[in-house]
Structure formats: structure tokens, C-alpha cells
Amino acid sequence: ARDTRFIVEVPLLFEKGLENRFDFTVCVTTSSALQLRRLEQRGVPPGIARQRLAKQLPLARKCELADFVLLNDGSLEFLSEQVSELARRL
């Protein structure tokens, strides 16, 4: 049998109660201000961005529920290092 692995991105994983369908969960988190700024940089109007985030669990709660947490406040290289370390551990 092949050892097949999948990575699935589920934006509302915890909100929809889907976390138990996976072997483990990873939350990629950032500060609320940076989260809003990134949405706006992608063309999401500020009011819509705030509404979208208000429908989600707070980031702190997602971090509590996740099996692993990666910090995305720094450079892409920093995030990549965290992903590599997590892959080594798993």
C-alpha cells in the first residue's frame, strides 16, 4: 500500500466542527491588525474584512484548539522554517 499524505486547507475548520476528520490540525496565526491589513492588500474592503473575521472564532481560540501553531507575523522565510520543522517532527 502506498503511503499517501494530504494537506487540506479548511478556512472554517473549527467553526464547522470538522477538526476530528483529520489526523492533526495546524493553525497559522498572525496579529489581528496584520490579518486585516493582508485582507485589505488582497482587495477586500475594510468593512467586509472585519465582517468576515467577526464570523470566525478568535485566533486565540483557534490556537488553543489546534494541535500545532505556526506564527505568520514575520518573513516568508521564518514561516518556511516553521513548516520545515513541523514536517521533520511529523
mmCIF file of N, CA and C in Angstrom:
data_model
loop_
_atom_site.group_PDB
_atom_site.id
_atom_site.type_symbol
_atom_site.label_atom_id
_atom_site.label_comp_id
_atom_site.label_asym_id
_atom_site.label_seq_id
_atom_site.Cartn_x
_atom_site.Cartn_y
_atom_site.Cartn_z
ATOM 1 N N ALA A 1 0.838 -1.190 0.000
ATOM 2 C CA ALA A 1 0.000 0.000 0.000
ATOM 3 C C ALA A 1 0.874 1.240 0.000
ATOM 4 N N ARG A 2 0.428 2.230 -0.727
ATOM 5 C CA ARG A 2 1.172 3.489 -0.789
ATOM 6 C C ARG A 2 0.935 4.313 0.464
ATOM 7 N N ASP A 3 1.946 5.020 0.859
ATOM 8 C CA ASP A 3 1.831 5.927 1.999
ATOM 9 C C ASP A 3 1.472 7.304 1.442
ATOM 10 N N THR A 4 0.194 7.577 1.315
ATOM 11 C CA THR A 4 -0.272 8.825 0.734
ATOM 12 C C THR A 4 -0.600 9.809 1.841
ATOM 13 N N ARG A 5 -0.148 11.047 1.640
ATOM 14 C CA ARG A 5 -0.411 12.102 2.620
ATOM 15 C C ARG A 5 -1.043 13.285 1.919
ATOM 16 N N PHE A 6 -1.931 13.941 2.628
ATOM 17 C CA PHE A 6 -2.614 15.098 2.081
ATOM 18 C C PHE A 6 -2.545 16.250 3.065
ATOM 19 N N ILE A 7 -2.499 17.431 2.525
ATOM 20 C CA ILE A 7 -2.650 18.654 3.316
ATOM 21 C C ILE A 7 -3.923 19.312 2.802
ATOM 22 N N VAL A 8 -4.821 19.630 3.718
ATOM 23 C CA VAL A 8 -6.102 20.214 3.345
ATOM 24 C C VAL A 8 -6.241 21.549 4.065
ATOM 25 N N GLU A 9 -6.503 22.594 3.300
ATOM 26 C CA GLU A 9 -6.744 23.909 3.882
ATOM 27 C C GLU A 9 -8.246 24.084 4.052
ATOM 28 N N VAL A 10 -8.670 24.278 5.294
ATOM 29 C CA VAL A 10 -10.092 24.442 5.589
ATOM 30 C C VAL A 10 -10.254 25.746 6.366
ATOM 31 N N PRO A 11 -10.676 26.831 5.688
ATOM 32 C CA PRO A 11 -10.751 28.139 6.355
ATOM 33 C C PRO A 11 -11.614 28.157 7.617
ATOM 34 N N LEU A 12 -12.717 27.445 7.655
ATOM 35 C CA LEU A 12 -13.605 27.466 8.824
ATOM 36 C C LEU A 12 -13.639 26.098 9.499
ATOM 37 N N LEU A 13 -12.495 25.480 9.629
ATOM 38 C CA LEU A 13 -12.369 24.123 10.162
ATOM 39 C C LEU A 13 -13.066 23.965 11.515
ATOM 40 N N PHE A 14 -12.692 24.784 12.471
ATOM 41 C CA PHE A 14 -13.250 24.664 13.819
ATOM 42 C C PHE A 14 -14.692 25.160 13.871
ATOM 43 N N GLU A 15 -14.982 26.220 13.127
ATOM 44 C CA GLU A 15 -16.336 26.762 13.114
ATOM 45 C C GLU A 15 -17.343 25.741 12.589
ATOM 46 N N LYS A 16 -16.914 24.912 11.655
ATOM 47 C CA LYS A 16 -17.791 23.895 11.053
ATOM 48 C C LYS A 16 -17.693 22.543 11.766
ATOM 49 N N GLY A 17 -16.835 22.452 12.795
ATOM 50 C CA GLY A 17 -16.698 21.211 13.556
ATOM 51 C C GLY A 17 -16.075 20.072 12.767
ATOM 52 N N LEU A 18 -15.142 20.386 11.887
ATOM 53 C CA LEU A 18 -14.527 19.373 11.025
ATOM 54 C C LEU A 18 -13.168 18.872 11.523
ATOM 55 N N GLU A 19 -12.693 19.407 12.632
ATOM 56 C CA GLU A 19 -11.334 19.086 13.091
ATOM 57 C C GLU A 19 -11.108 17.607 13.368
ATOM 58 N N ASN A 20 -12.139 16.882 13.756
ATOM 59 C CA ASN A 20 -11.970 15.460 14.072
ATOM 60 C C ASN A 20 -11.845 14.574 12.846
ATOM 61 N N ARG A 21 -11.986 15.144 11.678
ATOM 62 C CA ARG A 21 -11.850 14.371 10.437
ATOM 63 C C ARG A 21 -10.399 14.285 9.964
ATOM 64 N N PHE A 22 -9.490 14.878 10.716
ATOM 65 C CA PHE A 22 -8.085 14.932 10.325
ATOM 66 C C PHE A 22 -7.202 14.362 11.424
ATOM 67 N N ASP A 23 -6.036 13.872 11.022
ATOM 68 C CA ASP A 23 -5.083 13.319 11.991
ATOM 69 C C ASP A 23 -4.584 14.378 12.954
ATOM 70 N N PHE A 24 -4.377 15.580 12.454
ATOM 71 C CA PHE A 24 -3.948 16.698 13.300
ATOM 72 C C PHE A 24 -4.298 17.997 12.592
ATOM 73 N N THR A 25 -4.300 19.079 13.361
ATOM 74 C CA THR A 25 -4.622 20.393 12.801
ATOM 75 C C THR A 25 -3.473 21.357 13.058
ATOM 76 N N VAL A 26 -3.337 22.295 12.144
ATOM 77 C CA VAL A 26 -2.319 23.341 12.239
ATOM 78 C C VAL A 26 -3.021 24.678 12.061
ATOM 79 N N CYS A 27 -2.774 25.586 12.973
ATOM 80 C CA CYS A 27 -3.296 26.946 12.851
ATOM 81 C C CYS A 27 -2.130 27.860 12.496
ATOM 82 N N VAL A 28 -2.275 28.601 11.404
ATOM 83 C CA VAL A 28 -1.293 29.619 11.032
ATOM 84 C C VAL A 28 -1.882 30.939 11.480
ATOM 85 N N THR A 29 -1.208 31.600 12.412
ATOM 86 C CA THR A 29 -1.787 32.780 13.052
ATOM 87 C C THR A 29 -0.916 34.012 12.844
ATOM 88 N N THR A 30 -1.546 35.155 12.999
ATOM 89 C CA THR A 30 -0.884 36.445 12.923
ATOM 90 C C THR A 30 -1.656 37.413 13.813
ATOM 91 N N SER A 31 -1.144 38.597 13.986
ATOM 92 C CA SER A 31 -1.863 39.584 14.790
ATOM 93 C C SER A 31 -3.126 40.007 14.047
ATOM 94 N N SER A 32 -4.118 40.454 14.786
ATOM 95 C CA SER A 32 -5.376 40.881 14.171
ATOM 96 C C SER A 32 -5.162 42.046 13.212
ATOM 97 N N ALA A 33 -4.308 42.975 13.596
ATOM 98 C CA ALA A 33 -4.038 44.139 12.736
ATOM 99 C C ALA A 33 -3.408 43.700 11.422
ATOM 100 N N LEU A 34 -2.455 42.792 11.483
ATOM 101 C CA LEU A 34 -1.796 42.312 10.266
ATOM 102 C C LEU A 34 -2.758 41.478 9.435
ATOM 103 N N GLN A 35 -3.617 40.726 10.088
ATOM 104 C CA GLN A 35 -4.619 39.931 9.384
ATOM 105 C C GLN A 35 -5.537 40.854 8.569
ATOM 106 N N LEU A 36 -6.008 41.932 9.178
ATOM 107 C CA LEU A 36 -6.849 42.902 8.473
ATOM 108 C C LEU A 36 -6.093 43.562 7.321
ATOM 109 N N ARG A 37 -4.856 43.960 7.580
ATOM 110 C CA ARG A 37 -4.044 44.616 6.550
ATOM 111 C C ARG A 37 -3.840 43.696 5.347
ATOM 112 N N ARG A 38 -3.580 42.417 5.600
ATOM 113 C CA ARG A 38 -3.372 41.467 4.498
ATOM 114 C C ARG A 38 -4.638 41.263 3.680
ATOM 115 N N LEU A 39 -5.786 41.208 4.348
ATOM 116 C CA LEU A 39 -7.047 41.092 3.614
ATOM 117 C C LEU A 39 -7.263 42.317 2.732
ATOM 118 N N GLU A 40 -6.983 43.489 3.282
ATOM 119 C CA GLU A 40 -7.149 44.722 2.523
ATOM 120 C C GLU A 40 -6.186 44.761 1.335
ATOM 121 N N GLN A 41 -4.957 44.253 1.519
ATOM 122 C CA GLN A 41 -3.988 44.209 0.428
ATOM 123 C C GLN A 41 -4.449 43.273 -0.688
ATOM 124 N N ARG A 42 -5.302 42.313 -0.354
ATOM 125 C CA ARG A 42 -5.857 41.396 -1.354
ATOM 126 C C ARG A 42 -7.122 41.959 -1.995
ATOM 127 N N GLY A 43 -7.469 43.192 -1.651
ATOM 128 C CA GLY A 43 -8.608 43.838 -2.276
ATOM 129 C C GLY A 43 -9.914 43.716 -1.524
ATOM 130 N N VAL A 44 -9.882 43.178 -0.305
ATOM 131 C CA VAL A 44 -11.104 43.066 0.495
ATOM 132 C C VAL A 44 -11.323 44.400 1.210
ATOM 133 N N PRO A 45 -12.460 45.060 0.978
ATOM 134 C CA PRO A 45 -12.725 46.334 1.661
ATOM 135 C C PRO A 45 -12.684 46.152 3.183
ATOM 136 N N PRO A 46 -12.210 47.176 3.918
ATOM 137 C CA PRO A 46 -12.056 47.056 5.374
ATOM 138 C C PRO A 46 -13.317 46.590 6.098
ATOM 139 N N GLY A 47 -14.477 47.106 5.747
ATOM 140 C CA GLY A 47 -15.721 46.702 6.415
ATOM 141 C C GLY A 47 -16.038 45.239 6.184
ATOM 142 N N ILE A 48 -15.835 44.775 4.966
ATOM 143 C CA ILE A 48 -16.074 43.372 4.630
ATOM 144 C C ILE A 48 -15.054 42.489 5.346
ATOM 145 N N ALA A 49 -13.808 42.947 5.409
ATOM 146 C CA ALA A 49 -12.762 42.179 6.095
ATOM 147 C C ALA A 49 -13.119 41.996 7.566
ATOM 148 N N ARG A 50 -13.578 43.073 8.206
ATOM 149 C CA ARG A 50 -13.957 42.973 9.625
ATOM 150 C C ARG A 50 -15.158 42.049 9.810
ATOM 151 N N GLN A 51 -16.131 42.111 8.903
ATOM 152 C CA GLN A 51 -17.299 41.217 8.977
ATOM 153 C C GLN A 51 -16.866 39.768 8.826
ATOM 154 N N ARG A 52 -15.977 39.515 7.881
ATOM 155 C CA ARG A 52 -15.500 38.156 7.636
ATOM 156 C C ARG A 52 -14.817 37.601 8.880
ATOM 157 N N LEU A 53 -13.965 38.414 9.500
ATOM 158 C CA LEU A 53 -13.242 37.963 10.688
ATOM 159 C C LEU A 53 -14.176 37.798 11.884
ATOM 160 N N ALA A 54 -15.220 38.614 11.957
ATOM 161 C CA ALA A 54 -16.168 38.526 13.077
ATOM 162 C C ALA A 54 -16.944 37.210 13.055
ATOM 163 N N LYS A 55 -17.073 36.602 11.883
ATOM 164 C CA LYS A 55 -17.798 35.330 11.758
ATOM 165 C C LYS A 55 -16.940 34.134 12.156
ATOM 166 N N GLN A 56 -15.646 34.371 12.323
ATOM 167 C CA GLN A 56 -14.726 33.294 12.679
ATOM 168 C C GLN A 56 -14.485 33.274 14.184
ATOM 169 N N LEU A 57 -14.013 32.131 14.654
ATOM 170 C CA LEU A 57 -13.557 32.067 16.047
ATOM 171 C C LEU A 57 -12.373 33.009 16.202
ATOM 172 N N PRO A 58 -12.176 33.575 17.374
ATOM 173 C CA PRO A 58 -10.987 34.402 17.591
ATOM 174 C C PRO A 58 -9.720 33.562 17.372
ATOM 175 N N LEU A 59 -8.678 34.214 16.862
ATOM 176 C CA LEU A 59 -7.430 33.499 16.598
ATOM 177 C C LEU A 59 -6.894 32.791 17.838
ATOM 178 N N ALA A 60 -7.023 33.437 18.986
ATOM 179 C CA ALA A 60 -6.526 32.814 20.219
ATOM 180 C C ALA A 60 -7.234 31.481 20.474
ATOM 181 N N ARG A 61 -8.518 31.423 20.203
ATOM 182 C CA ARG A 61 -9.270 30.173 20.410
ATOM 183 C C ARG A 61 -8.847 29.122 19.395
ATOM 184 N N LYS A 62 -8.634 29.519 18.141
ATOM 185 C CA LYS A 62 -8.171 28.572 17.130
ATOM 186 C C LYS A 62 -6.814 27.993 17.528
ATOM 187 N N CYS A 63 -5.952 28.831 18.089
ATOM 188 C CA CYS A 63 -4.635 28.353 18.539
ATOM 189 C C CYS A 63 -4.781 27.324 19.659
ATOM 190 N N GLU A 64 -5.734 27.551 20.560
ATOM 191 C CA GLU A 64 -5.980 26.603 21.651
ATOM 192 C C GLU A 64 -6.463 25.261 21.112
ATOM 193 N N LEU A 65 -7.294 25.290 20.080
ATOM 194 C CA LEU A 65 -7.885 24.072 19.536
ATOM 195 C C LEU A 65 -6.942 23.296 18.616
ATOM 196 N N ALA A 66 -6.012 23.990 17.982
ATOM 197 C CA ALA A 66 -5.113 23.356 17.017
ATOM 198 C C ALA A 66 -4.076 22.488 17.719
ATOM 199 N N ASP A 67 -3.628 21.460 17.001
ATOM 200 C CA ASP A 67 -2.552 20.608 17.518
ATOM 201 C C ASP A 67 -1.198 21.297 17.409
ATOM 202 N N PHE A 68 -1.025 22.107 16.363
ATOM 203 C CA PHE A 68 0.218 22.842 16.132
ATOM 204 C C PHE A 68 -0.123 24.261 15.722
ATOM 205 N N VAL A 69 0.735 25.213 16.092
ATOM 206 C CA VAL A 69 0.526 26.617 15.746
ATOM 207 C C VAL A 69 1.789 27.148 15.081
ATOM 208 N N LEU A 70 1.605 27.797 13.938
ATOM 209 C CA LEU A 70 2.701 28.447 13.228
ATOM 210 C C LEU A 70 2.450 29.943 13.253
ATOM 211 N N LEU A 71 3.500 30.716 13.501
ATOM 212 C CA LEU A 71 3.388 32.167 13.587
ATOM 213 C C LEU A 71 3.709 32.790 12.231
ATOM 214 N N ASN A 72 2.804 33.634 11.747
ATOM 215 C CA ASN A 72 2.982 34.237 10.432
ATOM 216 C C ASN A 72 3.042 35.760 10.526
ATOM 217 N N ASP A 73 3.753 36.272 11.534
ATOM 218 C CA ASP A 73 3.941 37.712 11.668
ATOM 219 C C ASP A 73 5.244 38.177 11.037
ATOM 220 N N GLY A 74 6.130 37.232 10.743
ATOM 221 C CA GLY A 74 7.448 37.592 10.230
ATOM 222 C C GLY A 74 7.563 37.395 8.738
ATOM 223 N N SER A 75 8.771 37.096 8.338
ATOM 224 C CA SER A 75 9.067 36.924 6.919
ATOM 225 C C SER A 75 8.555 35.575 6.417
ATOM 226 N N LEU A 76 8.493 35.456 5.114
ATOM 227 C CA LEU A 76 8.117 34.195 4.497
ATOM 228 C C LEU A 76 9.155 33.123 4.846
ATOM 229 N N GLU A 77 10.407 33.526 4.958
ATOM 230 C CA GLU A 77 11.475 32.594 5.333
ATOM 231 C C GLU A 77 11.236 32.036 6.742
ATOM 232 N N PHE A 78 10.810 32.889 7.669
ATOM 233 C CA PHE A 78 10.525 32.450 9.034
ATOM 234 C C PHE A 78 9.396 31.426 9.042
ATOM 235 N N LEU A 79 8.340 31.690 8.284
ATOM 236 C CA LEU A 79 7.222 30.751 8.196
ATOM 237 C C LEU A 79 7.682 29.437 7.567
ATOM 238 N N SER A 80 8.484 29.531 6.542
ATOM 239 C CA SER A 80 9.001 28.339 5.865
ATOM 240 C C SER A 80 9.827 27.479 6.817
ATOM 241 N N GLU A 81 10.622 28.110 7.661
ATOM 242 C CA GLU A 81 11.423 27.379 8.653
ATOM 243 C C GLU A 81 10.524 26.624 9.625
ATOM 244 N N GLN A 82 9.426 27.260 10.039
ATOM 245 C CA GLN A 82 8.485 26.607 10.950
ATOM 246 C C GLN A 82 7.819 25.401 10.285
ATOM 247 N N VAL A 83 7.448 25.556 9.021
ATOM 248 C CA VAL A 83 6.831 24.461 8.281
ATOM 249 C C VAL A 83 7.815 23.304 8.163
ATOM 250 N N SER A 84 9.062 23.604 7.855
ATOM 251 C CA SER A 84 10.088 22.561 7.740
ATOM 252 C C SER A 84 10.293 21.842 9.065
ATOM 253 N N GLU A 85 10.324 22.583 10.154
ATOM 254 C CA GLU A 85 10.495 21.970 11.478
ATOM 255 C C GLU A 85 9.310 21.078 11.818
ATOM 256 N N LEU A 86 8.107 21.539 11.523
ATOM 257 C CA LEU A 86 6.920 20.728 11.783
ATOM 258 C C LEU A 86 6.964 19.449 10.940
ATOM 259 N N ALA A 87 7.351 19.564 9.688
ATOM 260 C CA ALA A 87 7.443 18.383 8.814
ATOM 261 C C ALA A 87 8.467 17.395 9.367
ATOM 262 N N ARG A 88 9.573 17.880 9.890
ATOM 263 C CA ARG A 88 10.595 16.986 10.484
ATOM 264 C C ARG A 88 10.021 16.258 11.698
ATOM 265 N N ARG A 89 9.257 16.959 12.513
ATOM 266 C CA ARG A 89 8.685 16.363 13.716
ATOM 267 C C ARG A 89 7.638 15.298 13.403
ATOM 268 N N LEU A 90 6.931 15.500 12.322
ATOM 269 C CA LEU A 90 5.873 14.570 11.978
ATOM 270 C C LEU A 90 6.427 13.397 11.197
#
